[in-house]
Short mmCIF file of C-alpha atoms in Angstrom, two decimals:
data_model
loop_
_atom_site.label_atom_id
_atom_site.label_comp_id
_atom_site.label_asym_id
_atom_site.label_seq_id
_atom_site.Cartn_x
_atom_site.Cartn_y
_atom_site.Cartn_z
CA TYR U 448 122.77 56.26 -27.38
CA ALA U 449 123.44 58.78 -24.54
CA LYS U 450 123.87 56.08 -22.15
CA LEU U 451 126.31 54.03 -24.19
CA ASN U 452 128.02 57.45 -25.83
CA SER U 453 128.62 58.26 -22.08
CA ILE U 454 129.93 54.46 -21.24
CA GLN U 455 132.00 54.65 -24.03
CA THR U 456 133.82 58.40 -23.93
CA GLN U 457 134.70 57.40 -20.22
CA TYR U 458 136.51 54.62 -21.14
CA GLY U 459 138.45 56.95 -23.65
CA MET U 460 136.54 54.16 -26.90
CA LEU U 461 134.97 57.30 -28.79
CA ASP U 462 136.23 60.19 -29.59
CA ASP U 463 134.22 63.62 -29.66
CA GLU U 464 133.86 63.72 -33.53
CA MET U 465 132.70 59.79 -33.52
CA ILE U 466 130.31 60.29 -30.71
CA GLU U 467 128.66 63.78 -33.10
CA GLN U 468 128.79 60.97 -36.26
CA LEU U 469 126.62 58.70 -33.94
CA ASN U 470 124.69 61.29 -33.30
CA ARG U 471 123.79 62.16 -36.56
CA MET U 472 123.11 58.58 -37.74
CA GLY U 473 120.65 58.61 -34.76
CA THR U 474 119.03 62.03 -35.74
CA LEU U 475 118.62 60.57 -39.35
CA LEU U 476 117.32 57.14 -38.66
CA GLY U 477 114.48 59.08 -36.51
CA ILE U 478 114.53 61.50 -39.69
CA SER U 479 113.74 58.65 -41.81
CA TYR U 480 111.72 56.47 -39.38
CA GLN U 481 109.25 59.70 -39.06
CA ILE U 482 108.62 59.88 -43.67
CA TYR U 483 108.22 55.94 -43.16
CA ASP U 484 105.32 56.88 -40.29
CA ASP U 485 104.04 60.04 -42.37
CA CYS U 486 103.92 57.73 -45.75
CA LEU U 487 102.18 54.56 -43.80
CA ASP U 488 99.29 57.12 -42.76
CA LEU U 489 98.20 58.14 -46.26
CA THR U 490 98.71 54.08 -47.60
CA GLY U 491 98.50 52.41 -45.18
CA THR U 492 95.47 50.57 -43.37
CA ASP U 493 95.00 50.63 -40.12
CA GLU U 494 95.30 46.59 -40.18
CA SER U 495 98.50 45.98 -41.54
CA ALA U 496 99.55 48.71 -39.42
CA GLY U 497 98.12 47.48 -35.92
CA LYS U 498 97.10 51.08 -35.06
CA THR U 499 94.97 53.64 -36.52
CA LEU U 500 95.82 55.69 -39.36
CA GLY U 501 95.41 58.79 -41.03
CA THR U 502 95.31 60.61 -37.85
CA ASP U 503 98.17 63.11 -39.50
CA ALA U 504 95.50 64.21 -41.34
CA GLU U 505 92.94 64.27 -39.47
CA LYS U 506 95.33 67.03 -37.29
CA GLY U 507 95.98 68.66 -40.23
CA LYS U 508 99.86 68.42 -39.61
CA LEU U 509 101.91 69.52 -42.43
CA THR U 510 104.11 65.90 -43.50
CA LEU U 511 106.67 65.65 -46.18
CA PRO U 512 104.02 64.02 -48.42
CA VAL U 513 101.82 66.90 -47.89
CA PHE U 514 104.33 69.54 -48.60
CA PHE U 515 105.26 67.71 -51.83
CA LEU U 516 101.85 67.25 -52.93
CA MET U 517 101.31 70.90 -52.39
CA GLU U 518 104.48 72.06 -54.91
CA SER U 519 103.26 69.26 -57.27
CA SER U 520 103.14 70.07 -60.77
CA CYS U 521 99.49 68.92 -60.91
CA GLU U 522 98.08 72.57 -60.58
CA ASP U 523 95.04 71.11 -59.45
CA VAL U 524 96.39 68.46 -57.21
CA ALA U 525 98.80 71.22 -55.69
CA ALA U 526 96.09 74.04 -55.03
CA GLU U 527 93.35 72.14 -53.67
CA VAL U 528 96.42 70.74 -51.08
CA ARG U 529 97.27 74.46 -50.61
CA SER U 530 94.36 75.49 -50.05
CA ALA U 531 93.12 73.26 -46.84
CA VAL U 532 96.40 73.27 -45.48
CA GLU U 533 95.91 77.50 -45.47
CA ARG U 534 92.30 76.75 -44.13
CA HIS U 535 93.28 74.48 -41.88
CA GLU U 536 91.53 71.65 -43.61
CA GLU U 537 91.53 68.06 -43.62
CA ILE U 538 92.71 67.16 -47.28
CA ASP U 539 90.66 64.25 -48.69
CA TYR U 540 92.96 62.16 -49.70
CA SER U 541 90.50 59.32 -50.85
CA ARG U 542 90.05 61.52 -54.07
CA LEU U 543 93.79 62.16 -53.97
CA ARG U 544 95.20 58.34 -53.06
CA HIS U 545 94.25 57.97 -56.70
CA THR U 546 96.06 60.31 -58.81
CA ASP U 547 99.97 60.26 -60.54
CA ALA U 548 100.44 63.69 -58.08
CA PHE U 549 99.86 61.43 -54.95
CA ARG U 550 102.27 58.40 -56.32
CA GLU U 551 104.88 61.23 -56.67
CA ALA U 552 104.37 62.47 -53.47
CA ILE U 553 104.96 59.33 -52.08
CA ARG U 554 107.67 58.27 -54.05
CA LEU U 555 109.78 61.33 -53.37
CA SER U 556 108.72 61.15 -49.44
CA VAL U 557 110.08 57.15 -49.50
CA ASP U 558 113.18 58.29 -51.91
CA GLU U 559 114.00 61.44 -48.71
CA GLY U 560 114.01 58.57 -46.12
CA LEU U 561 116.10 56.10 -47.82
CA SER U 562 118.70 58.82 -48.63
CA ARG U 563 118.79 58.99 -44.55
CA ASN U 564 119.37 55.41 -43.94
CA GLU U 565 122.00 55.25 -46.84
CA GLU U 566 123.90 58.71 -44.60
CA ALA U 567 123.45 56.87 -41.72
CA ARG U 568 124.82 53.66 -42.80
CA GLU U 569 128.03 55.51 -44.30
CA VAL U 570 128.37 56.88 -40.35
CA LEU U 571 127.90 53.12 -39.11
CA TRP U 572 130.99 51.94 -41.24
CA LEU U 573 133.10 54.21 -40.04
CA LEU U 574 132.64 51.73 -36.38
CA ALA U 575 134.53 48.89 -35.59
CA ASP U 576 132.50 45.13 -37.30
CA THR U 577 131.15 44.32 -34.33
CA PRO U 578 127.66 42.70 -33.60
CA ALA U 579 126.29 45.93 -32.59
CA ARG U 580 127.05 47.29 -35.77
CA LYS U 581 125.70 44.77 -37.39
CA ALA U 582 122.44 45.10 -36.12
CA LEU U 583 122.38 48.55 -36.31
CA ALA U 584 122.63 48.09 -39.93
CA GLU U 585 120.23 45.90 -40.37
CA MET U 586 117.86 47.88 -38.56
CA THR U 587 118.27 50.35 -41.59
CA TYR U 588 117.88 47.89 -44.56
CA ARG U 589 114.59 47.15 -42.73
CA LEU U 590 113.68 50.62 -42.83
CA ASP U 591 114.29 50.79 -46.39
CA ASP U 592 112.24 47.61 -47.10
CA MET U 593 109.18 49.86 -44.46
CA LEU U 594 109.68 52.67 -46.82
CA ARG U 595 109.50 50.68 -50.22
CA ASP U 596 106.40 48.80 -48.87
CA CYS U 597 104.14 52.22 -48.89
CA CYS U 598 104.92 53.36 -52.41
CA CYS U 599 101.85 53.07 -54.60
CA GLU U 600 101.23 50.89 -57.21
#
């Protein structure tokens, strides 16, 4: 985006506000993709993802799904996750994966990612109808699908 912005600014194709909006769109898509990656790390398989999953859990990363687990209305789950985070211990997702609290944490995280994609599309609709805009819009819809695939059955 930086190079595109630079070229378009040189030729007066975009004003400063539009450049700011495009940067915002890039940030929103980046956040949405990170949420997807965090959810995939907890719900996917190494084979389907084509990469080793579970590394965030091993590293004790505080991701959005973990945050939602810590805030769960299921006090046993919330206490267990908070305790593991406070002690810098690995969270036992093999047990949590079968709980309503886990499914809810993933669903809430996915909803956040979908919301970021919708915000990004709102910026896209401000642009001229070009193949580039269509490709970026398609990317947001594909990311929507990827996020939804993370939801537990």
